[in-house]
mmCIF file of C-alpha atoms in Angstrom:
data_model
loop_
_atom_site.group_PDB
_atom_site.id
_atom_site.type_symbol
_atom_site.label_atom_id
_atom_site.label_comp_id
_atom_site.label_asym_id
_atom_site.label_seq_id
_atom_site.Cartn_x
_atom_site.Cartn_y
_atom_site.Cartn_z
ATOM 1 C CA UNK A 934 97.748 144.005 106.005
ATOM 2 C CA UNK A 935 97.035 145.345 102.555
ATOM 3 C CA UNK A 936 94.429 147.548 101.236
ATOM 4 C CA UNK A 937 93.343 150.544 98.879
ATOM 5 C CA UNK A 938 92.671 154.656 99.475
ATOM 6 C CA UNK A 939 89.535 156.371 98.696
ATOM 7 C CA UNK A 940 91.114 159.151 96.837
ATOM 8 C CA UNK A 941 88.854 162.577 97.622
ATOM 9 C CA UNK A 942 86.186 161.324 99.461
ATOM 10 C CA UNK A 943 82.798 162.860 99.398
ATOM 11 C CA UNK A 944 84.166 165.356 96.600
ATOM 12 C CA UNK A 945 81.933 166.920 93.792
ATOM 13 C CA UNK A 946 83.795 164.989 91.392
ATOM 14 C CA UNK A 947 82.518 162.095 92.977
ATOM 15 C CA UNK A 948 78.633 160.974 93.150
ATOM 16 C CA UNK A 949 77.874 159.436 96.971
ATOM 17 C CA UNK A 950 76.652 156.494 94.784
ATOM 18 C CA UNK A 951 79.882 156.149 92.642
ATOM 19 C CA UNK A 952 81.737 156.478 96.317
ATOM 20 C CA UNK A 953 79.964 153.423 97.441
ATOM 21 C CA UNK A 954 80.275 151.573 94.521
ATOM 22 C CA UNK A 955 83.382 151.385 94.267
ATOM 23 C CA UNK A 956 83.913 150.826 97.444
ATOM 24 C CA UNK A 957 81.419 147.063 97.291
ATOM 25 C CA UNK A 958 83.544 146.319 94.185
ATOM 26 C CA UNK A 959 86.651 146.609 96.838
ATOM 27 C CA UNK A 960 85.142 144.402 99.151
ATOM 28 C CA UNK A 961 83.801 141.682 96.566
ATOM 29 C CA UNK A 962 87.789 141.904 95.983
ATOM 30 C CA UNK A 963 88.589 140.923 99.419
ATOM 31 C CA UNK A 964 89.702 144.480 100.403
ATOM 32 C CA UNK A 965 89.529 144.979 104.118
ATOM 33 C CA UNK A 966 91.735 148.388 104.345
ATOM 34 C CA UNK A 967 90.506 150.765 103.192
ATOM 35 C CA UNK A 968 92.214 154.153 104.110
ATOM 36 C CA UNK A 969 89.582 157.470 103.600
ATOM 37 C CA UNK A 970 91.657 160.858 102.450
ATOM 38 C CA UNK A 971 89.875 163.401 104.472
ATOM 39 C CA UNK A 972 89.502 166.556 103.583
ATOM 40 C CA UNK A 973 89.373 168.983 106.685
ATOM 41 C CA UNK A 974 87.350 171.899 104.146
ATOM 42 C CA UNK A 975 85.112 169.282 103.706
ATOM 43 C CA UNK A 976 84.398 168.032 106.906
ATOM 44 C CA UNK A 977 84.004 171.754 108.018
ATOM 45 C CA UNK A 978 81.566 173.080 105.839
ATOM 46 C CA UNK A 979 79.398 169.983 105.943
ATOM 47 C CA UNK A 980 78.003 170.628 102.292
ATOM 48 C CA UNK A 981 75.492 168.187 100.312
ATOM 49 C CA UNK A 982 77.028 166.924 96.960
ATOM 50 C CA UNK A 983 74.264 165.076 95.654
ATOM 51 C CA UNK A 984 71.729 165.223 99.023
ATOM 52 C CA UNK A 985 74.120 163.960 100.850
ATOM 53 C CA UNK A 986 76.384 165.795 103.246
ATOM 54 C CA UNK A 987 79.972 165.467 103.744
ATOM 55 C CA UNK A 988 80.029 163.864 107.169
ATOM 56 C CA UNK A 989 76.934 161.663 105.692
ATOM 57 C CA UNK A 990 78.778 160.249 103.058
ATOM 58 C CA UNK A 991 81.769 159.882 105.174
ATOM 59 C CA UNK A 992 79.813 157.659 108.187
ATOM 60 C CA UNK A 993 77.762 155.417 105.195
ATOM 61 C CA UNK A 994 80.905 154.388 103.511
ATOM 62 C CA UNK A 995 82.702 153.621 106.873
ATOM 63 C CA UNK A 996 79.212 151.576 107.861
ATOM 64 C CA UNK A 997 79.261 150.408 104.382
ATOM 65 C CA UNK A 998 83.818 148.944 105.184
ATOM 66 C CA UNK A 999 82.727 147.653 109.291
ATOM 67 C CA UNK A 1000 79.471 145.711 107.796
ATOM 68 C CA UNK A 1001 81.769 143.657 106.168
ATOM 69 C CA UNK A 1002 84.380 142.914 108.472
ATOM 70 C CA UNK A 1003 86.443 145.531 107.025
ATOM 71 C CA UNK A 1004 89.158 148.469 108.217
ATOM 72 C CA UNK A 1005 89.053 152.022 108.630
ATOM 73 C CA UNK A 1006 92.308 153.866 108.326
ATOM 74 C CA UNK A 1007 91.947 158.212 108.292
ATOM 75 C CA UNK A 1008 93.919 159.914 106.488
ATOM 76 C CA UNK A 1009 94.421 164.476 107.596
ATOM 77 C CA UNK A 1010 94.415 166.589 103.602
ATOM 78 C CA UNK A 1011 94.231 169.974 104.260
ATOM 79 C CA UNK A 1012 92.383 173.224 103.750
ATOM 80 C CA UNK A 1013 93.546 173.530 99.820
ATOM 81 C CA UNK A 1014 93.528 169.491 98.709
ATOM 82 C CA UNK A 1015 94.721 168.906 95.739
ATOM 83 C CA UNK A 1016 96.437 171.298 94.422
ATOM 84 C CA UNK A 1017 99.458 170.757 95.098
ATOM 85 C CA UNK A 1018 102.081 173.725 95.833
ATOM 86 C CA UNK A 1019 99.190 175.608 97.919
ATOM 87 C CA UNK A 1020 99.156 172.867 99.800
ATOM 88 C CA UNK A 1021 102.219 172.697 101.003
ATOM 89 C CA UNK A 1022 102.052 176.219 101.812
ATOM 90 C CA UNK A 1023 98.904 175.657 104.028
ATOM 91 C CA UNK A 1024 100.885 172.800 105.666
ATOM 92 C CA UNK A 1025 103.942 174.897 105.944
ATOM 93 C CA UNK A 1026 102.200 177.244 108.004
ATOM 94 C CA UNK A 1027 99.847 175.789 109.914
ATOM 95 C CA UNK A 1028 103.392 173.933 112.401
ATOM 96 C CA UNK A 1029 104.677 177.323 112.805
ATOM 97 C CA UNK A 1030 100.438 179.702 113.581
ATOM 98 C CA UNK A 1031 98.916 178.496 116.952
ATOM 99 C CA UNK A 1032 95.222 179.296 115.611
ATOM 100 C CA UNK A 1033 95.087 176.844 112.590
ATOM 101 C CA UNK A 1034 96.643 174.210 114.831
ATOM 102 C CA UNK A 1035 93.603 174.283 117.432
ATOM 103 C CA UNK A 1036 90.977 174.576 113.791
ATOM 104 C CA UNK A 1037 93.165 171.621 112.355
ATOM 105 C CA UNK A 1038 93.217 169.416 115.966
ATOM 106 C CA UNK A 1039 89.558 170.338 116.653
ATOM 107 C CA UNK A 1040 88.393 169.143 113.431
ATOM 108 C CA UNK A 1041 90.140 165.819 113.302
ATOM 109 C CA UNK A 1042 88.926 165.820 117.024
ATOM 110 C CA UNK A 1043 85.682 165.470 115.363
ATOM 111 C CA UNK A 1044 86.250 163.248 112.334
ATOM 112 C CA UNK A 1045 87.793 160.619 114.996
ATOM 113 C CA UNK A 1046 84.947 160.830 117.217
ATOM 114 C CA UNK A 1047 82.564 160.580 114.293
ATOM 115 C CA UNK A 1048 83.915 158.115 112.125
ATOM 116 C CA UNK A 1049 85.629 155.503 115.069
ATOM 117 C CA UNK A 1050 88.559 154.709 113.445
ATOM 118 C CA UNK A 1051 91.067 151.492 113.516
ATOM 119 C CA UNK A 1052 94.208 153.558 113.122
ATOM 120 C CA UNK A 1053 94.335 157.581 112.105
ATOM 121 C CA UNK A 1054 97.254 158.949 110.176
ATOM 122 C CA UNK A 1055 98.761 161.982 111.219
ATOM 123 C CA UNK A 1056 99.123 164.804 108.590
ATOM 124 C CA UNK A 1057 99.204 164.268 104.719
ATOM 125 C CA UNK A 1058 102.395 164.708 103.545
ATOM 126 C CA UNK A 1059 104.785 167.459 105.790
ATOM 127 C CA UNK A 1060 106.183 170.061 102.991
ATOM 128 C CA UNK A 1061 110.069 170.372 103.505
ATOM 129 C CA UNK A 1062 111.339 174.040 104.062
ATOM 130 C CA UNK A 1063 111.200 175.820 100.276
ATOM 131 C CA UNK A 1064 107.915 174.931 99.616
ATOM 132 C CA UNK A 1065 106.196 175.425 103.060
ATOM 133 C CA UNK A 1066 106.145 179.218 102.396
ATOM 134 C CA UNK A 1067 108.253 180.049 105.781
ATOM 135 C CA UNK A 1068 111.195 181.522 106.313
ATOM 136 C CA UNK A 1069 112.679 178.518 108.052
ATOM 137 C CA UNK A 1070 115.774 175.253 107.290
ATOM 138 C CA UNK A 1071 114.088 172.098 107.046
ATOM 139 C CA UNK A 1072 115.654 171.181 110.537
ATOM 140 C CA UNK A 1073 113.475 174.132 112.166
ATOM 141 C CA UNK A 1074 110.149 173.191 109.995
ATOM 142 C CA UNK A 1075 111.047 169.699 111.639
ATOM 143 C CA UNK A 1076 110.862 170.898 115.121
ATOM 144 C CA UNK A 1077 107.478 173.094 114.455
ATOM 145 C CA UNK A 1078 106.327 169.629 113.547
ATOM 146 C CA UNK A 1079 107.411 167.839 116.058
ATOM 147 C CA UNK A 1080 106.010 169.867 118.807
ATOM 148 C CA UNK A 1081 102.315 169.803 116.649
ATOM 149 C CA UNK A 1082 102.706 165.858 116.446
ATOM 150 C CA UNK A 1083 103.302 166.687 120.942
ATOM 151 C CA UNK A 1084 100.359 168.509 121.299
ATOM 152 C CA UNK A 1085 97.595 167.130 118.238
ATOM 153 C CA UNK A 1086 98.423 163.160 118.958
ATOM 154 C CA UNK A 1087 97.528 163.345 122.868
ATOM 155 C CA UNK A 1088 94.859 165.249 122.135
ATOM 156 C CA UNK A 1089 93.442 162.655 120.115
ATOM 157 C CA UNK A 1090 93.429 160.378 122.571
ATOM 158 C CA UNK A 1091 91.417 162.090 124.482
ATOM 159 C CA UNK A 1092 89.150 160.787 122.311
ATOM 160 C CA UNK A 1093 89.514 157.549 121.058
ATOM 161 C CA UNK A 1094 92.764 156.012 123.852
ATOM 162 C CA UNK A 1095 93.642 153.200 121.930
ATOM 163 C CA UNK A 1096 93.827 154.854 118.703
ATOM 164 C CA UNK A 1097 96.927 153.635 117.239
ATOM 165 C CA UNK A 1098 98.907 156.835 115.389
ATOM 166 C CA UNK A 1099 101.355 157.122 112.705
ATOM 167 C CA UNK A 1100 103.021 159.636 110.935
ATOM 168 C CA UNK A 1101 104.982 160.788 108.562
ATOM 169 C CA UNK A 1102 108.545 162.375 108.081
ATOM 170 C CA UNK A 1103 109.424 165.880 107.298
ATOM 171 C CA UNK A 1104 109.233 166.019 104.243
ATOM 172 C CA UNK A 1105 107.325 163.499 104.092
ATOM 173 C CA UNK A 1106 109.698 161.205 101.529
ATOM 174 C CA UNK A 1107 112.212 161.727 103.747
ATOM 175 C CA UNK A 1108 111.786 159.588 107.381
ATOM 176 C CA UNK A 1109 115.234 160.174 108.856
ATOM 177 C CA UNK A 1110 115.456 163.545 110.503
ATOM 178 C CA UNK A 1111 112.092 162.661 112.461
ATOM 179 C CA UNK A 1112 113.093 158.693 113.290
ATOM 180 C CA UNK A 1113 116.550 161.244 114.458
ATOM 181 C CA UNK A 1114 114.104 163.357 116.529
ATOM 182 C CA UNK A 1115 112.402 160.582 118.561
ATOM 183 C CA UNK A 1116 115.504 158.748 119.477
ATOM 184 C CA UNK A 1117 117.075 162.011 120.650
ATOM 185 C CA UNK A 1118 113.996 162.470 122.532
ATOM 186 C CA UNK A 1119 111.383 160.245 122.903
ATOM 187 C CA UNK A 1120 107.984 161.948 123.213
ATOM 188 C CA UNK A 1121 105.569 161.078 126.143
ATOM 189 C CA UNK A 1122 103.354 159.152 124.777
ATOM 190 C CA UNK A 1123 103.006 156.656 121.898
ATOM 191 C CA UNK A 1124 103.801 156.179 118.109
ATOM 192 C CA UNK A 1125 102.441 153.082 116.803
ATOM 193 C CA UNK A 1126 103.407 153.832 112.851
ATOM 194 C CA UNK A 1127 105.738 155.420 109.966
ATOM 195 C CA UNK A 1128 103.634 155.774 106.501
ATOM 196 C CA UNK A 1129 105.676 155.896 104.179
ATOM 197 C CA UNK A 1130 105.050 156.934 100.919
ATOM 198 C CA UNK A 1131 106.195 155.619 96.903
ATOM 199 C CA UNK A 1132 104.992 155.220 93.605
ATOM 200 C CA UNK A 1133 106.522 152.914 90.727
ATOM 201 C CA UNK A 1134 107.035 155.108 88.450
ATOM 202 C CA UNK A 1135 109.543 156.147 85.219
ATOM 203 C CA UNK A 1136 111.738 159.301 86.133
ATOM 204 C CA UNK A 1137 114.506 160.650 86.133
ATOM 205 C CA UNK A 1138 115.352 159.816 89.339
ATOM 206 C CA UNK A 1139 113.987 156.079 88.528
ATOM 207 C CA UNK A 1140 115.989 155.088 85.407
ATOM 208 C CA UNK A 1141 118.429 153.475 86.879
ATOM 209 C CA UNK A 1142 115.343 150.959 87.532
ATOM 210 C CA UNK A 1143 113.787 151.426 84.068
ATOM 211 C CA UNK A 1144 117.762 150.741 82.842
ATOM 212 C CA UNK A 1145 117.558 147.402 84.483
ATOM 213 C CA UNK A 1146 114.833 146.017 83.141
ATOM 214 C CA UNK A 1147 115.491 147.055 79.257
ATOM 215 C CA UNK A 1148 118.901 145.138 80.330
ATOM 216 C CA UNK A 1149 116.923 142.333 80.948
ATOM 217 C CA UNK A 1150 118.451 142.641 83.972
ATOM 218 C CA UNK A 1151 115.339 141.618 86.897
ATOM 219 C CA UNK A 1152 117.335 140.896 89.500
ATOM 220 C CA UNK A 1153 119.727 144.366 89.338
ATOM 221 C CA UNK A 1154 115.822 145.888 89.091
ATOM 222 C CA UNK A 1155 114.869 144.131 92.080
ATOM 223 C CA UNK A 1156 118.029 145.126 94.107
ATOM 224 C CA UNK A 1157 117.158 149.068 93.718
ATOM 225 C CA UNK A 1158 113.584 148.901 94.083
ATOM 226 C CA UNK A 1159 114.617 146.892 97.509
ATOM 227 C CA UNK A 1160 116.944 149.948 97.619
ATOM 228 C CA UNK A 1161 114.452 152.362 97.285
ATOM 229 C CA UNK A 1162 111.863 151.035 99.377
ATOM 230 C CA UNK A 1163 113.127 149.471 102.650
ATOM 231 C CA UNK A 1164 117.367 151.446 102.696
ATOM 232 C CA UNK A 1165 116.647 154.036 101.962
ATOM 233 C CA UNK A 1166 113.559 154.856 104.402
ATOM 234 C CA UNK A 1167 115.403 153.178 107.289
ATOM 235 C CA UNK A 1168 112.701 150.306 107.114
ATOM 236 C CA UNK A 1169 114.641 147.979 109.387
ATOM 237 C CA UNK A 1170 115.486 150.516 112.140
ATOM 238 C CA UNK A 1171 111.823 152.118 111.757
ATOM 239 C CA UNK A 1172 110.882 148.264 112.944
ATOM 240 C CA UNK A 1173 113.810 148.196 115.664
ATOM 241 C CA UNK A 1174 111.981 151.029 117.400
ATOM 242 C CA UNK A 1175 109.018 149.331 117.908
ATOM 243 C CA UNK A 1176 107.349 151.460 114.309
ATOM 244 C CA UNK A 1177 104.507 149.393 111.994
ATOM 245 C CA UNK A 1178 106.612 150.736 108.582
ATOM 246 C CA UNK A 1179 102.859 151.297 106.323
ATOM 247 C CA UNK A 1180 103.672 152.603 102.770
ATOM 248 C CA UNK A 1181 100.759 154.065 103.118
ATOM 249 C CA UNK A 1182 100.439 155.258 99.159
ATOM 250 C CA UNK A 1183 102.070 152.999 96.983
ATOM 251 C CA UNK A 1184 101.101 152.866 92.596
ATOM 252 C CA UNK A 1185 102.260 153.216 89.226
ATOM 253 C CA UNK A 1186 100.830 154.739 86.472
ATOM 254 C CA UNK A 1187 101.344 154.029 82.841
ATOM 255 C CA UNK A 1188 102.957 156.916 81.358
ATOM 256 C CA UNK A 1189 106.927 158.288 82.328
ATOM 257 C CA UNK A 1190 106.279 161.098 84.843
ATOM 258 C CA UNK A 1191 109.104 163.557 82.910
ATOM 259 C CA UNK A 1192 106.494 164.847 80.754
ATOM 260 C CA UNK A 1193 108.385 162.587 78.073
ATOM 261 C CA UNK A 1194 104.931 161.305 77.014
ATOM 262 C CA UNK A 1195 106.742 157.502 77.092
ATOM 263 C CA UNK A 1196 105.106 154.932 78.408
ATOM 264 C CA UNK A 1197 106.476 153.797 82.083
ATOM 265 C CA UNK A 1198 107.196 150.583 79.808
ATOM 266 C CA UNK A 1199 107.624 147.817 83.413
ATOM 267 C CA UNK A 1200 105.185 149.152 85.405
ATOM 268 C CA UNK A 1201 103.513 145.438 86.282
ATOM 269 C CA UNK A 1202 106.718 143.678 86.664
ATOM 270 C CA UNK A 1203 107.956 147.345 88.833
ATOM 271 C CA UNK A 1204 104.516 147.478 90.782
ATOM 272 C CA UNK A 1205 104.864 143.236 91.505
ATOM 273 C CA UNK A 1206 108.892 143.263 92.749
ATOM 274 C CA UNK A 1207 107.343 146.311 95.080
ATOM 275 C CA UNK A 1208 104.281 144.195 96.686
ATOM 276 C CA UNK A 1209 107.167 141.072 97.193
ATOM 277 C CA UNK A 1210 109.363 143.706 98.438
ATOM 278 C CA UNK A 1211 107.191 145.029 101.188
ATOM 279 C CA UNK A 1212 105.792 141.610 102.471
ATOM 280 C CA UNK A 1213 109.375 140.163 102.697
ATOM 281 C CA UNK A 1214 109.600 143.128 104.705
ATOM 282 C CA UNK A 1215 106.642 142.969 106.549
ATOM 283 C CA UNK A 1216 105.144 146.104 105.475
ATOM 284 C CA UNK A 1217 101.666 146.713 105.095
ATOM 285 C CA UNK A 1218 100.583 149.047 102.151
ATOM 286 C CA UNK A 1219 97.439 150.829 100.791
ATOM 287 C CA UNK A 1220 97.254 151.227 96.997
ATOM 288 C CA UNK A 1221 96.410 154.451 95.222
ATOM 289 C CA UNK A 1222 93.567 155.073 94.422
ATOM 290 C CA UNK A 1223 90.131 153.751 93.979
ATOM 291 C CA UNK A 1224 89.168 155.714 91.558
ATOM 292 C CA UNK A 1225 88.355 156.909 87.290
ATOM 293 C CA UNK A 1226 91.418 156.048 85.529
ATOM 294 C CA UNK A 1227 91.658 159.403 82.644
ATOM 295 C CA UNK A 1228 94.223 159.703 82.146
ATOM 296 C CA UNK A 1229 98.284 157.359 81.549
ATOM 297 C CA UNK A 1230 99.008 160.032 84.035
ATOM 298 C CA UNK A 1231 96.227 159.127 86.970
ATOM 299 C CA UNK A 1232 96.391 157.083 89.014
ATOM 300 C CA UNK A 1233 92.946 155.560 89.271
ATOM 301 C CA UNK A 1234 92.795 151.690 89.395
ATOM 302 C CA UNK A 1235 88.838 151.621 87.734
ATOM 303 C CA UNK A 1236 88.233 152.287 83.968
ATOM 304 C CA UNK A 1237 86.805 155.647 83.144
ATOM 305 C CA UNK A 1238 85.117 156.338 79.816
ATOM 306 C CA UNK A 1239 87.622 158.594 79.141
ATOM 307 C CA UNK A 1240 91.099 156.780 78.718
ATOM 308 C CA UNK A 1241 91.890 153.390 77.160
ATOM 309 C CA UNK A 1242 95.120 152.408 78.192
ATOM 310 C CA UNK A 1243 95.965 149.210 76.384
ATOM 311 C CA UNK A 1244 96.305 147.382 79.242
ATOM 312 C CA UNK A 1245 92.304 147.730 79.831
ATOM 313 C CA UNK A 1246 91.315 147.173 75.692
ATOM 314 C CA UNK A 1247 88.685 144.945 76.527
ATOM 315 C CA UNK A 1248 87.956 146.019 79.814
ATOM 316 C CA UNK A 1249 84.129 147.266 80.813
ATOM 317 C CA UNK A 1250 84.076 151.071 81.458
ATOM 318 C CA UNK A 1251 83.969 151.158 86.145
ATOM 319 C CA UNK A 1252 85.695 147.893 86.541
ATOM 320 C CA UNK A 1253 88.513 147.525 87.786
ATOM 321 C CA UNK A 1254 91.517 148.154 85.098
ATOM 322 C CA UNK A 1255 94.916 146.548 84.894
ATOM 323 C CA UNK A 1256 96.563 148.086 87.588
ATOM 324 C CA UNK A 1257 93.419 147.718 89.397
ATOM 325 C CA UNK A 1258 93.107 144.308 88.468
ATOM 326 C CA UNK A 1259 96.774 143.330 89.275
ATOM 327 C CA UNK A 1260 96.442 145.266 93.361
ATOM 328 C CA UNK A 1261 93.545 143.124 93.269
ATOM 329 C CA UNK A 1262 95.776 139.967 92.720
ATOM 330 C CA UNK A 1263 98.316 140.995 95.621
ATOM 331 C CA UNK A 1264 95.687 141.481 97.739
ATOM 332 C CA UNK A 1265 95.963 137.838 99.791
ATOM 333 C CA UNK A 1266 98.472 135.074 100.141
ATOM 334 C CA UNK A 1267 98.200 131.906 101.709
ATOM 335 C CA UNK A 1268 100.102 130.828 104.879
ATOM 336 C CA UNK A 1269 101.721 127.138 103.847
ATOM 337 C CA UNK A 1270 104.167 127.257 106.536
ATOM 338 C CA UNK A 1271 102.436 125.076 110.122
ATOM 339 C CA UNK A 1272 102.559 127.799 112.100
ATOM 340 C CA UNK A 1273 104.016 131.718 111.081
ATOM 341 C CA UNK A 1274 104.926 134.185 113.341
ATOM 342 C CA UNK A 1275 103.193 138.059 111.729
ATOM 343 C CA UNK A 1276 105.820 140.422 111.479
ATOM 344 C CA UNK A 1277 102.719 142.650 110.567
ATOM 345 C CA UNK A 1278 98.477 142.951 111.379
ATOM 346 C CA UNK A 1279 96.790 140.389 109.071
ATOM 347 C CA UNK A 1280 93.385 139.221 108.419
ATOM 348 C CA UNK A 1281 93.486 135.961 108.384
ATOM 349 C CA UNK A 1282 90.059 134.075 106.875
ATOM 350 C CA UNK A 1283 89.569 131.089 107.584
ATOM 351 C CA UNK A 1284 88.102 128.687 104.240
ATOM 352 C CA UNK A 1285 87.529 125.482 105.319
ATOM 353 C CA UNK A 1286 85.693 123.812 107.755
ATOM 354 C CA UNK A 1287 87.452 122.361 111.657
ATOM 355 C CA UNK A 1288 88.962 122.963 113.897
ATOM 356 C CA UNK A 1289 87.719 126.268 115.665
ATOM 357 C CA UNK A 1290 86.691 128.557 113.445
ATOM 358 C CA UNK A 1291 83.856 127.858 110.543
ATOM 359 C CA UNK A 1292 84.973 128.424 106.903
ATOM 360 C CA UNK A 1293 83.986 132.089 106.409
ATOM 361 C CA UNK A 1294 85.585 133.175 110.236
ATOM 362 C CA UNK A 1295 87.980 136.869 109.547
ATOM 363 C CA UNK A 1296 89.976 137.447 112.847
ATOM 364 C CA UNK A 1297 92.787 140.221 113.170
ATOM 365 C CA UNK A 1298 96.260 139.114 114.056
ATOM 366 C CA UNK A 1299 97.889 141.461 116.207
ATOM 367 C CA UNK A 1300 102.213 141.977 114.863
ATOM 368 C CA UNK A 1301 104.072 139.122 116.621
ATOM 369 C CA UNK A 1302 101.805 135.944 116.892
ATOM 370 C CA UNK A 1303 101.953 133.369 116.015
ATOM 371 C CA UNK A 1304 99.216 131.584 114.331
ATOM 372 C CA UNK A 1305 99.559 128.013 114.154
ATOM 373 C CA UNK A 1306 97.253 126.426 110.744
ATOM 374 C CA UNK A 1307 98.263 123.338 111.590
ATOM 375 C CA UNK A 1308 94.762 122.107 112.029
ATOM 376 C CA UNK A 1309 92.464 121.411 109.523
ATOM 377 C CA UNK A 1310 91.256 124.482 108.132
ATOM 378 C CA UNK A 1311 93.932 126.443 105.437
ATOM 379 C CA UNK A 1312 94.027 130.050 105.959
ATOM 380 C CA UNK A 1313 93.791 132.716 103.693
ATOM 381 C CA UNK A 1314 95.907 135.802 104.765
#
């Protein structure tokens, strides 16, 4: 499935009306998968922002999405969300302190019960040992993280036994140690998927990709991007273990991410190739993020009044910017084969009357299904 992130949902930065408005805009564009980046801080406090409490805000957003045939992924952010190193330190301490774990589990059990998500993502961006605020090595911290998984995930399933749960690697940019751990010691509970983050950003770490585009060699650029997305994360291995692979944060920005002040010149073809590769390998993905784009280094997909990139000239404030429009163009694809094997969960909407389903019918098709579109219907997936 293909979707979008609702980051900083219900935060003081964005109003209740603004959140509902941008969700409605995404639904109008055909988006049906929404990843809710929830805040433990805000859920626990349940303070009123603009006359609506945080939990009610979340419920109303979910009701809007569900009322129009959408699906929900809930995601766990920590106390110091969106504060960089501070949030990573808190996560490191979370994995080592039972009292913090109890509070964490209770919060997300309550959120799961209230919002009834279609799937749930366990702990956003587990950090490496050096940023964890502990004296542990990466290997030791992984053991703590796995132990926390073993406690938390069965507890969440006590609320919704069938709830699909996805996990990230620890550290989050390297899923291989966790895959090794799961293979060596299979958990007595079900893990449904692996969540990965990847951004199409020019920086020192991705200079080879930019150089390939600059040299007029998009074929080489594609090979390098595929290596970063698929090979580095060992996607075939994860899928062979029965895990759905969900790139829960993909995205791009207009400027290099190295302080140079230079543009991210090839953001558009790079992002398009990212979508194409993920689709080809049967990976679900969500774009980050459905918020106003306030600078050249912000991940917003909505044009803000405070910043206009050259690609956004002529686009009205409050509408999808050039990055958002590229995302929207990639939300659907036509299944042309008479019989298609579905390698990842998708939404299918019938667009021509005839056969079993009338035009406008939307179905969730699970991975491993075979869909026959040789009848008079045509479908958009």
